JSON list of C-alpha atoms in Angstrom, two decimals:
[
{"chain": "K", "resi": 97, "resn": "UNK", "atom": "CA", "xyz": [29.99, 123.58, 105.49]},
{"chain": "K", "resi": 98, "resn": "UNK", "atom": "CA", "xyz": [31.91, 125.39, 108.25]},
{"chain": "K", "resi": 99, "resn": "UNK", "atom": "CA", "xyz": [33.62, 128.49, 106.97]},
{"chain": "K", "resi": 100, "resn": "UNK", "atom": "CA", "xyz": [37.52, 129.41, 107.51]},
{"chain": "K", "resi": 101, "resn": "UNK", "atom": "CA", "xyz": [37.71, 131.63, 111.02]},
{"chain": "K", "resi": 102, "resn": "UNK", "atom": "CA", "xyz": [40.56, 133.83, 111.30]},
{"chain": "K", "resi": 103, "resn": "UNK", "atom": "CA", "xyz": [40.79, 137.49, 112.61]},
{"chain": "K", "resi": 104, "resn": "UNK", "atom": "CA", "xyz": [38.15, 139.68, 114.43]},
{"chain": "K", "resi": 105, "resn": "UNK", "atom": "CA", "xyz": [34.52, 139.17, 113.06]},
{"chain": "K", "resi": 106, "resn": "UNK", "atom": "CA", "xyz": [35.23, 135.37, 112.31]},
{"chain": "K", "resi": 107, "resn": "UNK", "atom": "CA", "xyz": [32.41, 133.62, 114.13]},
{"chain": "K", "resi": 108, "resn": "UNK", "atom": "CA", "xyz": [29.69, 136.29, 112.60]},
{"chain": "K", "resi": 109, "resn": "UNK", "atom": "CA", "xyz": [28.16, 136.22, 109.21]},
{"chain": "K", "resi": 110, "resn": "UNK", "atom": "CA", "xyz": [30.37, 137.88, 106.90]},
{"chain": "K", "resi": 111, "resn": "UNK", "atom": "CA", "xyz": [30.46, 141.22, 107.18]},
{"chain": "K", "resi": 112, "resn": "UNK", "atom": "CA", "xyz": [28.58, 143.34, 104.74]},
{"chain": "K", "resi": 113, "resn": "UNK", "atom": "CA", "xyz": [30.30, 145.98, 102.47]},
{"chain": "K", "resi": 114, "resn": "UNK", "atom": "CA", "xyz": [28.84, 148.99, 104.46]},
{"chain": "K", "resi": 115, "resn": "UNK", "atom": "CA", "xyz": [29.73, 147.19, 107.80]},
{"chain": "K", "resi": 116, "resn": "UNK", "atom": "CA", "xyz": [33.60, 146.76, 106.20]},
{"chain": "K", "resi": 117, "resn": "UNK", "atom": "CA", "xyz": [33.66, 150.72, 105.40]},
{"chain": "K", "resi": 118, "resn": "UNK", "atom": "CA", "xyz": [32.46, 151.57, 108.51]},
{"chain": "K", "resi": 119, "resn": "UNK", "atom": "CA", "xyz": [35.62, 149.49, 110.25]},
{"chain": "K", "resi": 120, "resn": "UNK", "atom": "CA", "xyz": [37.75, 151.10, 107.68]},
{"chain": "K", "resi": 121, "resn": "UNK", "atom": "CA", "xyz": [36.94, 154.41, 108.93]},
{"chain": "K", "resi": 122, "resn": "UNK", "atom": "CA", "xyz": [37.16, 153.10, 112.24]},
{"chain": "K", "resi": 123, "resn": "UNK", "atom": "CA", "xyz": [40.75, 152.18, 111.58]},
{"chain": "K", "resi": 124, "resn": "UNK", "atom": "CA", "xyz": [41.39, 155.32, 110.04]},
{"chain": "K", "resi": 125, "resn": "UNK", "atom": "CA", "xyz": [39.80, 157.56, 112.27]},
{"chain": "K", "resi": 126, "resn": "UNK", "atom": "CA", "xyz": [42.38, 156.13, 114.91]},
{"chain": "K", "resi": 127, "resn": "UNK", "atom": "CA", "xyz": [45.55, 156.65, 112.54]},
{"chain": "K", "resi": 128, "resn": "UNK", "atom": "CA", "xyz": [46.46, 152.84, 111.73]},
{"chain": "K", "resi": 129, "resn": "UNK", "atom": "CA", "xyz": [47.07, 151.99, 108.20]},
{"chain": "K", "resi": 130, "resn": "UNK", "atom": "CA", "xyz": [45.36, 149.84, 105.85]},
{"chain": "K", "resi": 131, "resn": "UNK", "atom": "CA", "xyz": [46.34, 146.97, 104.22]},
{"chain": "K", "resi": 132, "resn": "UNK", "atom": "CA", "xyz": [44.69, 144.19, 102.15]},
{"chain": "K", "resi": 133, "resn": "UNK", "atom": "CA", "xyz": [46.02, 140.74, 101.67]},
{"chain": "K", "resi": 134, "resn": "UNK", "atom": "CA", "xyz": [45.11, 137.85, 99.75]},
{"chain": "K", "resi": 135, "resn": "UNK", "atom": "CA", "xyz": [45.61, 134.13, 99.19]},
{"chain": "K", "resi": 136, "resn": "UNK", "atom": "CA", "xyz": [44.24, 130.64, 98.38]},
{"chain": "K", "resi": 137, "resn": "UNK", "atom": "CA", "xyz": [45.67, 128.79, 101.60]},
{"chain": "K", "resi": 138, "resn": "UNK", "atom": "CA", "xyz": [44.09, 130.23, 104.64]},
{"chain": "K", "resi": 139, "resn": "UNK", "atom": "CA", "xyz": [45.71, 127.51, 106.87]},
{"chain": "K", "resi": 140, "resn": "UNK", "atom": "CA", "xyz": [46.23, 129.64, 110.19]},
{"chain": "K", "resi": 141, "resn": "UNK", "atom": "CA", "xyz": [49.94, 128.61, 109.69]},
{"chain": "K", "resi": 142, "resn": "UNK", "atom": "CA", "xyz": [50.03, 130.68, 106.50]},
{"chain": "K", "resi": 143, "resn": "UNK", "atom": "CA", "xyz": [51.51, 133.64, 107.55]},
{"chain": "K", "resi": 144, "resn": "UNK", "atom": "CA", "xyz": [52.87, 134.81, 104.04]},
{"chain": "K", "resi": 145, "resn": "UNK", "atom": "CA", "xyz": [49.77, 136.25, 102.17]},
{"chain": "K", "resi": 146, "resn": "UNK", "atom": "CA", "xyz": [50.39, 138.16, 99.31]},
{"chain": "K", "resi": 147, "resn": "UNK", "atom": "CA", "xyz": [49.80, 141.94, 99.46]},
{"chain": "K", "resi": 148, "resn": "UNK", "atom": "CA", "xyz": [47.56, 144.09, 97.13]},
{"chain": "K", "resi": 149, "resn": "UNK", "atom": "CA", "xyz": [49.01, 147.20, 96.50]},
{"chain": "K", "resi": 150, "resn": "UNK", "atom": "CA", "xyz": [51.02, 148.67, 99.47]},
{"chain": "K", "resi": 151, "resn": "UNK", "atom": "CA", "xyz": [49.82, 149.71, 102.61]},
{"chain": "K", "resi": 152, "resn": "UNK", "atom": "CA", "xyz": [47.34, 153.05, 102.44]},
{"chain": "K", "resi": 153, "resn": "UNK", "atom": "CA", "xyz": [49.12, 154.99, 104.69]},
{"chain": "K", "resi": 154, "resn": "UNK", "atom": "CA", "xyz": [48.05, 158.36, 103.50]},
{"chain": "K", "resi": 155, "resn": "UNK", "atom": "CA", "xyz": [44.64, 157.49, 102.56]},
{"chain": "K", "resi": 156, "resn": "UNK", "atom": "CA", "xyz": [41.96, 158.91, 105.45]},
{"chain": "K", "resi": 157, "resn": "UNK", "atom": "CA", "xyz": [38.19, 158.05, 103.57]},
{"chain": "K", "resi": 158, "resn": "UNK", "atom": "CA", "xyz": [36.92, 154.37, 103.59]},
{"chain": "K", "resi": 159, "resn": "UNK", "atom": "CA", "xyz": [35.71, 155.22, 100.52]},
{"chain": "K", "resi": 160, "resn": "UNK", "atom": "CA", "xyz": [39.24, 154.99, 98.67]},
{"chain": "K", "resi": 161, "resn": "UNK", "atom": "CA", "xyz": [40.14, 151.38, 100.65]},
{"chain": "K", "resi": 162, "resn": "UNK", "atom": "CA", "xyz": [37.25, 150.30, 99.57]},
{"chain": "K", "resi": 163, "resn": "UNK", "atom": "CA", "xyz": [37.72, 150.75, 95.48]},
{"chain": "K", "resi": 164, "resn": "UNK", "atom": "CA", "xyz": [40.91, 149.25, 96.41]},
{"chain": "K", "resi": 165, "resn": "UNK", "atom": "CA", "xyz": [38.81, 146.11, 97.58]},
{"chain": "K", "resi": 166, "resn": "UNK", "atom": "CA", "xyz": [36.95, 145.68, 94.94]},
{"chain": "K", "resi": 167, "resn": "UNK", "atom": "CA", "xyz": [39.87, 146.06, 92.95]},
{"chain": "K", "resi": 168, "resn": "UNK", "atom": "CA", "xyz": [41.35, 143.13, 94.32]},
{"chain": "K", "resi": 169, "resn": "UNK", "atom": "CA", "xyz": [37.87, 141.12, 94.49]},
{"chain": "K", "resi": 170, "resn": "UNK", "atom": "CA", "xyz": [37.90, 141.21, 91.13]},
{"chain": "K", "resi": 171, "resn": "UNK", "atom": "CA", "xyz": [41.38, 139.96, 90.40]},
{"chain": "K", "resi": 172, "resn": "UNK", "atom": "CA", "xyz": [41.04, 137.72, 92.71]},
{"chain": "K", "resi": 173, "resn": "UNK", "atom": "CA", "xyz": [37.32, 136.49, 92.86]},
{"chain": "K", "resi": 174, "resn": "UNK", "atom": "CA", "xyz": [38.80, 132.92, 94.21]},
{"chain": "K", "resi": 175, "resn": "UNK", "atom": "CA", "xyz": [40.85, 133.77, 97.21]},
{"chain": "K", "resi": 176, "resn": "UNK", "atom": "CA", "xyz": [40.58, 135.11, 100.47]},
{"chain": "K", "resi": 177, "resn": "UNK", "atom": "CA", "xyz": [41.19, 138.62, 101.21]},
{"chain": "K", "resi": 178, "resn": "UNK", "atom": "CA", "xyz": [42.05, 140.52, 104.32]},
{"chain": "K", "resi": 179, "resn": "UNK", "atom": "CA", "xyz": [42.04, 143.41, 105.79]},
{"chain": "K", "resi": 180, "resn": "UNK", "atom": "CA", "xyz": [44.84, 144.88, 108.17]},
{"chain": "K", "resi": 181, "resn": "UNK", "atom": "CA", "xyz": [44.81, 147.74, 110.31]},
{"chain": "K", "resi": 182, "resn": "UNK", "atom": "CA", "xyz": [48.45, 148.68, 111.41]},
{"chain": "K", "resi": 183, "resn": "UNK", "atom": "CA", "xyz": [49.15, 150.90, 114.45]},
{"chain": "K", "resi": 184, "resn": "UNK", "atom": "CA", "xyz": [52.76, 152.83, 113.76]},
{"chain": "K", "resi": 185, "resn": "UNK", "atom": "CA", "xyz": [52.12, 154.37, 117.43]},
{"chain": "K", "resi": 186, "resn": "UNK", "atom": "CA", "xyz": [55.61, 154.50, 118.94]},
{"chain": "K", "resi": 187, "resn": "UNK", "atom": "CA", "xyz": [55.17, 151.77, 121.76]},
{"chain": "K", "resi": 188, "resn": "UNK", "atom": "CA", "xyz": [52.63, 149.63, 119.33]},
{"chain": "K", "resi": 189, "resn": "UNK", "atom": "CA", "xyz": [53.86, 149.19, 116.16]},
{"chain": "K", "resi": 190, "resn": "UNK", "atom": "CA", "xyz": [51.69, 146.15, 115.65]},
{"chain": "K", "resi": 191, "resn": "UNK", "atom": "CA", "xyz": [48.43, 145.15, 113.87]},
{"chain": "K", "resi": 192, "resn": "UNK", "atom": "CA", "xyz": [45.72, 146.56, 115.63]},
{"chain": "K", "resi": 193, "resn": "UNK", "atom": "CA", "xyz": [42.71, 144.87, 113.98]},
{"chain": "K", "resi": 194, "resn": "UNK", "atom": "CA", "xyz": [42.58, 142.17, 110.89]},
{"chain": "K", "resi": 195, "resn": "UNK", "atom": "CA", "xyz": [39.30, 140.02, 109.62]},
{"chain": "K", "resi": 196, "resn": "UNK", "atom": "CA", "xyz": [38.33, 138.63, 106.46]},
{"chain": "K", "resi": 197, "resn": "UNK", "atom": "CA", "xyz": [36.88, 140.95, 104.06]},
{"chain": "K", "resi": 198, "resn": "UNK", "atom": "CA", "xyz": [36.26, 138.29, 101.15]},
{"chain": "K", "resi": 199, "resn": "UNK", "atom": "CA", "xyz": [36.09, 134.63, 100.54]},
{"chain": "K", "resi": 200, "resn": "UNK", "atom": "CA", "xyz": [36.03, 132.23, 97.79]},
{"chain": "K", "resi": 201, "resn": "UNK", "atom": "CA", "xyz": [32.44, 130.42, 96.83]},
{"chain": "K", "resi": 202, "resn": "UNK", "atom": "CA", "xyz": [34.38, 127.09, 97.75]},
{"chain": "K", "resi": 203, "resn": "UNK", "atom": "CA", "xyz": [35.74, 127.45, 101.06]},
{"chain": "K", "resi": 204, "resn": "UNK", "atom": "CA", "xyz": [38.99, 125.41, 101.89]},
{"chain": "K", "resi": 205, "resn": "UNK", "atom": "CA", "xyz": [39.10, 122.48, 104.04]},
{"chain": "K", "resi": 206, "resn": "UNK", "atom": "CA", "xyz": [41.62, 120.94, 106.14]},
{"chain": "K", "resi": 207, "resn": "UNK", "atom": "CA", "xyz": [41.91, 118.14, 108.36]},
{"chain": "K", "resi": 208, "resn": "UNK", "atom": "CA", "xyz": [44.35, 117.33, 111.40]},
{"chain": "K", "resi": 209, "resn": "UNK", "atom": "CA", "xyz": [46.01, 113.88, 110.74]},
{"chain": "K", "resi": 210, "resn": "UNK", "atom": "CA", "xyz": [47.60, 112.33, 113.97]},
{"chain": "K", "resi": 211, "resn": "UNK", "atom": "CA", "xyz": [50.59, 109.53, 114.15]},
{"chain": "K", "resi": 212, "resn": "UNK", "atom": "CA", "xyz": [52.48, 108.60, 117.08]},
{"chain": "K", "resi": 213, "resn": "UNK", "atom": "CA", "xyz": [56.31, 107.76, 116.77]},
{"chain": "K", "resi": 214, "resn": "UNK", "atom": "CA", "xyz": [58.42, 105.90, 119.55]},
{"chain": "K", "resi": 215, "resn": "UNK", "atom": "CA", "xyz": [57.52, 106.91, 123.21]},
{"chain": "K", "resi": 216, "resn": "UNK", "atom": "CA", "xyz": [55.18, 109.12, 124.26]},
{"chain": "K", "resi": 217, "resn": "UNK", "atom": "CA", "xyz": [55.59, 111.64, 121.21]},
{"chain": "K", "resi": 218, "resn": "UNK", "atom": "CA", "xyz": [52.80, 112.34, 118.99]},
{"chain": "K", "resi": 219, "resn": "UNK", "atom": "CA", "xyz": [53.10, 114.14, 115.55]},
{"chain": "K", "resi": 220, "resn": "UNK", "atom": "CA", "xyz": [50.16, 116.52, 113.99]},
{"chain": "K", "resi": 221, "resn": "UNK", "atom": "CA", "xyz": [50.22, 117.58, 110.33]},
{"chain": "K", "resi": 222, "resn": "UNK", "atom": "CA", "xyz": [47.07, 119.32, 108.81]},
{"chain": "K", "resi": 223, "resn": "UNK", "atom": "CA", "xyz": [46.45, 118.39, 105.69]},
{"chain": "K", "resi": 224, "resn": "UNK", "atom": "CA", "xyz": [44.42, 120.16, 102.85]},
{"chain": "K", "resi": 225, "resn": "UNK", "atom": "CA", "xyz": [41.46, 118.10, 102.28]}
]
């Protein structure tokens, strides 16, 4: 079953824990923040994940992200999680790098449902299958 591709990493096999600290410190090494989210509707339209915790602005070791990730693994074990890394660079002031950092066993599945109206104008809705 195809998996859920959002963020950088998407088309590779998951990442594994030790190649998700050494991002982290990537992140970190440059000055961004980190942040992890988490939900149970990965539609790309879902842009209001809810946050664990609040961003780790002062935290400069992979080491303490990742407890915080397994933190929220385990209170979450059925949702997706991901990782943000936020760049408060005067000029930037953007996400810098995001990608999935955990996923349910049962990945999500939607489906793109097309009906046309009067004219030439078509309508799209994806629907959770």
């Amino acid at each position: 079953m195809p998996k859920i591709t959002q963020g950088a990493f998407s088309f590779l096999p998951d990442l594994t824990d030790d190649q998700i600290a050494a991002q982290i410190q990537y992140a970190l090494d440059q000055g961004w923040a980190v942040s992890l989210e988490f939900t149970d509707d990965p539609h790309p339209r879902n842009t209001y994940w809810d946050m664990w915790g609040t961003p780790m602005f002062d935290l400069r070791d992979a080491a303490g992200v990742m407890g915080e990730l397994k933190a929220c693994r385990t209170a979450n074990p059925d949702s997706y999680i991901r990782l943000s890394a936020f760049d408060s660079t005067r000029g930037w002031e953007t996400v810098r790098l995001a990608f999935m950092v955990h996923r349910p066993t049962q990945e999500a599945k939607f489906r793109l449902e097309r009906t046309e109206g009067p004219g030439r104008v078509q309508h799209y809705s994806v629907v959770r299958a």
